Tab-separated table of N, CA and C and ligand atoms in Angstrom:
chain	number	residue	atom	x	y	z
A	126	UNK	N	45.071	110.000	54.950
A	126	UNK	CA	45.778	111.181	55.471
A	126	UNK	C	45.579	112.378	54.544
A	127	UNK	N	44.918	113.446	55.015
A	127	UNK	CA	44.815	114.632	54.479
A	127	UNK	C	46.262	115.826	54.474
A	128	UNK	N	47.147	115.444	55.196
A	128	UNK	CA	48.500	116.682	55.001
A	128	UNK	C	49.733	115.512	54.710
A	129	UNK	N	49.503	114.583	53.944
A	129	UNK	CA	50.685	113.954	53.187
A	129	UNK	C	51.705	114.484	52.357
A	130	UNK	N	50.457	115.513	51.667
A	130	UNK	CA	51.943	115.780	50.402
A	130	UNK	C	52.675	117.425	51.492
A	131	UNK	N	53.527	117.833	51.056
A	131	UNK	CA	53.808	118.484	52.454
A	131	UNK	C	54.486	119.661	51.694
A	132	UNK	N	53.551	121.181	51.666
A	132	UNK	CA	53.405	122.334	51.534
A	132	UNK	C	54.330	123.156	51.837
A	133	UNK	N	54.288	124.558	51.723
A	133	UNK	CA	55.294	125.575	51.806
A	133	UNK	C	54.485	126.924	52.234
A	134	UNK	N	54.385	127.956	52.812
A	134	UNK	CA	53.525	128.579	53.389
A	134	UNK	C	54.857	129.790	52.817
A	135	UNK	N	54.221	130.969	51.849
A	135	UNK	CA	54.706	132.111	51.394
A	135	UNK	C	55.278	133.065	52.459
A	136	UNK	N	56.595	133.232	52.579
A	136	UNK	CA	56.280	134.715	53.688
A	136	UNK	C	55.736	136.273	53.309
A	137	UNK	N	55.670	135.981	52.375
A	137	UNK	CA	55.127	137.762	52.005
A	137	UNK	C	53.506	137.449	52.329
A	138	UNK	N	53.040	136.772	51.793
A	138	UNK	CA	50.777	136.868	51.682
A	138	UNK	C	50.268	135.817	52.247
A	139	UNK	N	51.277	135.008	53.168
A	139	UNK	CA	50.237	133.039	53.735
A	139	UNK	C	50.279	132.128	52.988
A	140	UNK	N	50.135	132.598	52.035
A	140	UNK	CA	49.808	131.637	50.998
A	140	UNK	C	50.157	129.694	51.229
A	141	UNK	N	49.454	129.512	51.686
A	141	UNK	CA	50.186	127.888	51.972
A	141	UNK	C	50.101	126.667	51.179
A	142	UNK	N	49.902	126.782	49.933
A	142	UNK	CA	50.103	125.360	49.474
A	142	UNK	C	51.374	125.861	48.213
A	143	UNK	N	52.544	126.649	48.517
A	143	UNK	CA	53.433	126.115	47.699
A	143	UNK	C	54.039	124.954	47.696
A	144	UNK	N	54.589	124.430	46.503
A	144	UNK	CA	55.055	123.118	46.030
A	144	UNK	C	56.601	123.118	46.702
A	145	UNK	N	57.684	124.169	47.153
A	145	UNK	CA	58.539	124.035	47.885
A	145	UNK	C	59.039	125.039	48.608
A	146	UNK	N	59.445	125.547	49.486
A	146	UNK	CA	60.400	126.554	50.166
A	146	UNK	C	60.741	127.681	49.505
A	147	UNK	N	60.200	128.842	49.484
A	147	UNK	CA	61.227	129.756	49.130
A	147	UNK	C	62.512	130.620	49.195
A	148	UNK	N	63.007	129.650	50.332
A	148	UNK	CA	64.339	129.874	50.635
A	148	UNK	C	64.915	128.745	51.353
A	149	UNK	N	65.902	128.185	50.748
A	149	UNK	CA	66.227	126.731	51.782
A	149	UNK	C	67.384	126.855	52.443
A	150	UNK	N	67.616	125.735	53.484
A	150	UNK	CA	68.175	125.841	55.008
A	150	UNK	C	69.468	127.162	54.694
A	151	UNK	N	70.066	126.628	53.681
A	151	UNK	CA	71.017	127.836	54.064
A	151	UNK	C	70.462	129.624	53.447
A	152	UNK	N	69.446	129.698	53.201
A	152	UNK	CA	68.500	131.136	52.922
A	152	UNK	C	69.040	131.555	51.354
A	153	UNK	N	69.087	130.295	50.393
A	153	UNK	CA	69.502	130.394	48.818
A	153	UNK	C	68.011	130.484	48.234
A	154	UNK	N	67.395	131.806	48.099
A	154	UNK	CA	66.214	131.676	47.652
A	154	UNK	C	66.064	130.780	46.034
A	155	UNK	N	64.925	129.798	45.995
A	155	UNK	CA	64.579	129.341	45.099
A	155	UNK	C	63.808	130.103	43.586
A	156	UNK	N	64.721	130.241	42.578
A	156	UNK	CA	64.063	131.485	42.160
A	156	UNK	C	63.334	131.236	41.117
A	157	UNK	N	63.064	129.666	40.848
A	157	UNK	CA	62.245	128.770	40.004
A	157	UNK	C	61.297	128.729	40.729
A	158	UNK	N	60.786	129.585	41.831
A	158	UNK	CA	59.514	129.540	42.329
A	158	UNK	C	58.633	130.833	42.914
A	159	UNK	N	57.533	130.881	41.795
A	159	UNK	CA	56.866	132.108	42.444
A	159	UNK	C	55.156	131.925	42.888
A	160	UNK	N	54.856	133.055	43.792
A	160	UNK	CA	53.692	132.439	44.487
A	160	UNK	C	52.869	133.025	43.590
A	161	UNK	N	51.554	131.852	43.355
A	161	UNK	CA	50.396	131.836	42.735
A	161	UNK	C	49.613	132.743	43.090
A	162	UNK	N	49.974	133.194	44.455
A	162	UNK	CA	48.731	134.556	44.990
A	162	UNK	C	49.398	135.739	44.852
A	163	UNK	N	50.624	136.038	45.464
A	163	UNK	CA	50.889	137.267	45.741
A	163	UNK	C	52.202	137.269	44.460
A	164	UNK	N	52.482	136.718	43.814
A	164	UNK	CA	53.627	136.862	43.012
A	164	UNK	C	55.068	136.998	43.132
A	165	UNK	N	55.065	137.045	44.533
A	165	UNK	CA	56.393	136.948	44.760
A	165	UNK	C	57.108	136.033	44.189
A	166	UNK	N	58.629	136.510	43.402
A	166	UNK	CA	60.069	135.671	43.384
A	166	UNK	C	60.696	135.277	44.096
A	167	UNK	N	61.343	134.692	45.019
A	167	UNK	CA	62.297	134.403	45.784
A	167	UNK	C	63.507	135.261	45.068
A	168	UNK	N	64.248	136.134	46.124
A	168	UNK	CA	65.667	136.438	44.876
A	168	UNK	C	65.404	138.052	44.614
A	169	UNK	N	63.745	138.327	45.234
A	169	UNK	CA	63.649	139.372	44.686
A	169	UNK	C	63.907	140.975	45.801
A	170	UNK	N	63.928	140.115	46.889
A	170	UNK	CA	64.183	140.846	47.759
A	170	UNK	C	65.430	141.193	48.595
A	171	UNK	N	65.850	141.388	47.364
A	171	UNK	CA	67.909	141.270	47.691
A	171	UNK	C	68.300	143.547	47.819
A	172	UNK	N	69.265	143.582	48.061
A	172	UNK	CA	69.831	144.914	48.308
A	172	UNK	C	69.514	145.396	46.959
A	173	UNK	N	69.777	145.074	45.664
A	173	UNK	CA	69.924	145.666	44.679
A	173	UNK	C	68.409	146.017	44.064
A	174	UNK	N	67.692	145.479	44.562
A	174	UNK	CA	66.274	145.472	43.987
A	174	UNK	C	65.391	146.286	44.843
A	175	UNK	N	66.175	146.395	46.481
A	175	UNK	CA	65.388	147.178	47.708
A	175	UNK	C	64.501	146.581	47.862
A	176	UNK	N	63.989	145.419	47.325
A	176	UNK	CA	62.426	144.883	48.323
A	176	UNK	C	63.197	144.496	49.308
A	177	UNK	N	62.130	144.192	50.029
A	177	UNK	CA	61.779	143.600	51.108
A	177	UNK	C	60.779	142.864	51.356
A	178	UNK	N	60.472	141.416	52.488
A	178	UNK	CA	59.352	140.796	52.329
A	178	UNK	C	58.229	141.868	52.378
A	179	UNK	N	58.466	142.676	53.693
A	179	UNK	CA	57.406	143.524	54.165
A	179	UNK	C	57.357	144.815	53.163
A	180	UNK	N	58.124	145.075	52.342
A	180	UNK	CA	57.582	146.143	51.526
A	180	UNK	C	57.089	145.769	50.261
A	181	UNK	N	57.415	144.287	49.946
A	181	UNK	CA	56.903	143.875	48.841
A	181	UNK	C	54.953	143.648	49.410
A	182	UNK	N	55.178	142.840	50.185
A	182	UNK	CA	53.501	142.912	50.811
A	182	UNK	C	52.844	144.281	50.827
A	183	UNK	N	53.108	145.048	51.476
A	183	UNK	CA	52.895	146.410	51.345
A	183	UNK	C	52.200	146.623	50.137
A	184	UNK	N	53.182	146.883	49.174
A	184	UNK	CA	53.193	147.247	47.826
A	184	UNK	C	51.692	146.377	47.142
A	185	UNK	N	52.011	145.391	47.316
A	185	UNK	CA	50.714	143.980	46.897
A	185	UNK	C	49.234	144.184	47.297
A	186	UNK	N	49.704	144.578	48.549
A	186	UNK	CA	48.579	144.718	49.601
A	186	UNK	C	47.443	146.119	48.736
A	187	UNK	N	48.481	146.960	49.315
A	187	UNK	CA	48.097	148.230	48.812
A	187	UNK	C	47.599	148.495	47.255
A	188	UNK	N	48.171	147.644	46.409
A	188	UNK	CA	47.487	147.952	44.780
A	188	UNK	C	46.606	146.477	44.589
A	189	UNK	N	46.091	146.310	45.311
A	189	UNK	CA	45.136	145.319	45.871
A	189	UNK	C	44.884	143.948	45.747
A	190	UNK	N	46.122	143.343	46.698
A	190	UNK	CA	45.966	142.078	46.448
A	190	UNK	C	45.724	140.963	45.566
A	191	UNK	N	45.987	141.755	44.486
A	191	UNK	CA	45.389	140.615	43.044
A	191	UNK	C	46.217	139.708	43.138
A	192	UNK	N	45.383	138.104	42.792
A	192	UNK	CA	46.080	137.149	42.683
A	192	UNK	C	46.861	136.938	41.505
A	193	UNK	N	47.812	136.416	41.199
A	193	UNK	CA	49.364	136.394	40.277
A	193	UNK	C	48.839	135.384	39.287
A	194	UNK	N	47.949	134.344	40.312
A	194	UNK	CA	47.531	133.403	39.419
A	194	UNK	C	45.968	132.809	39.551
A	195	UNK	N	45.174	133.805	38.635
A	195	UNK	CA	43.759	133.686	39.016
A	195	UNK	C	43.126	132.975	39.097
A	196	UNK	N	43.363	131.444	38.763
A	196	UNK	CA	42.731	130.095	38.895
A	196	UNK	C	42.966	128.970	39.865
A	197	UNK	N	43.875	129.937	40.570
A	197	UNK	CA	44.145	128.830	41.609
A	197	UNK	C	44.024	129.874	42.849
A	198	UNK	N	43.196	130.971	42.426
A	198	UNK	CA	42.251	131.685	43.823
A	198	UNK	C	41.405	130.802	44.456
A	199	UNK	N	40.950	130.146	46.012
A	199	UNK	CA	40.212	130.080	45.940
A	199	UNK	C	38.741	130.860	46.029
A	200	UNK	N	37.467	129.822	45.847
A	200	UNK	CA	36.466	131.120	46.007
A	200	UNK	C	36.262	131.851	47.092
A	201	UNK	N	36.152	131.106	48.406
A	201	UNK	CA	36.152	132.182	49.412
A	201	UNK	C	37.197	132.332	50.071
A	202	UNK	N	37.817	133.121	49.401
A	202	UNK	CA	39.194	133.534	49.732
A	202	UNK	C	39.427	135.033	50.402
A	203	UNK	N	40.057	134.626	52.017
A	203	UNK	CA	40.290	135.991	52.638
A	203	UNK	C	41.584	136.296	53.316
A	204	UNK	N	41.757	137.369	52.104
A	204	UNK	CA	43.540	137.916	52.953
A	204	UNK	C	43.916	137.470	54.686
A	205	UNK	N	42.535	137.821	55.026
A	205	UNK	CA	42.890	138.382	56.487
A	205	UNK	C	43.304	137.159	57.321
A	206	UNK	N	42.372	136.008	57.252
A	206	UNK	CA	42.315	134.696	57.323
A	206	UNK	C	44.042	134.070	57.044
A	207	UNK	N	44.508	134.499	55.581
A	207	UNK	CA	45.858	133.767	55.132
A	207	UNK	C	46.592	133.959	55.488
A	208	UNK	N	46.808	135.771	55.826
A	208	UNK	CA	47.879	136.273	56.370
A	208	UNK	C	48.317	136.155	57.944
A	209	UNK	N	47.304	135.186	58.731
A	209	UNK	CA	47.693	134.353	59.763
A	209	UNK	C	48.441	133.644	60.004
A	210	UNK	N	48.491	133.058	58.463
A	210	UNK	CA	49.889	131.934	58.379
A	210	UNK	C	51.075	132.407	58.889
A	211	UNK	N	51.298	133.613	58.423
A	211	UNK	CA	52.989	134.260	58.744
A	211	UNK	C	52.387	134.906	59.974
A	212	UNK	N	51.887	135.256	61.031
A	212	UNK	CA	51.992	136.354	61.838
A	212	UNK	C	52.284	137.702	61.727
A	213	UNK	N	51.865	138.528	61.049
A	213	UNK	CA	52.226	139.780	60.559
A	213	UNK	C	51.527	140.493	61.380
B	151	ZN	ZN1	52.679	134.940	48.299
């Protein structure tokens, strides 16, 4: 079986192989977890901070997508492709 161990898909960039949820059932973002591509915190997109998923992407997008964590880019790696995951 190839989808055993069982993933987490980012809402800000696709990103789909996080290790857990960034927000669980009752929407308590996990804030011991940030994404390897787009860098998002969980936690970070609260009133006091003014993000937002979609303005944090924005923001990411726009100063160009650099990955958070450059070794676990893969090589042919395409935004356009990932950001399918979420429907944006
Ligand atoms: Zn991400």
């Amino acid at each position: 079986m190839f989808f055993c161990k069982k993933t987490f898909v980012c809402l800000v960039c696709g990103y789909d192989r996080l290790p857990g949820p960034l927000y669980n059932d009752e929407g308590i973002p996990n804030v011991s977890l940030i994404c390897y591509c787009c860098g998002f915190q969980p936690g970070y997109d609260d009133d006091e901070l003014r993000y937002t998923l979609e303005s944090y992407r924005t923001e990411w997008v726009e100063s160009g997508a650099n990955w958070f964590t450059e070794k676990e880019k893969p090589e042919k790696w395409d935004l356009q492709e990932q950001i399918k995951n979420i429907r944006v």
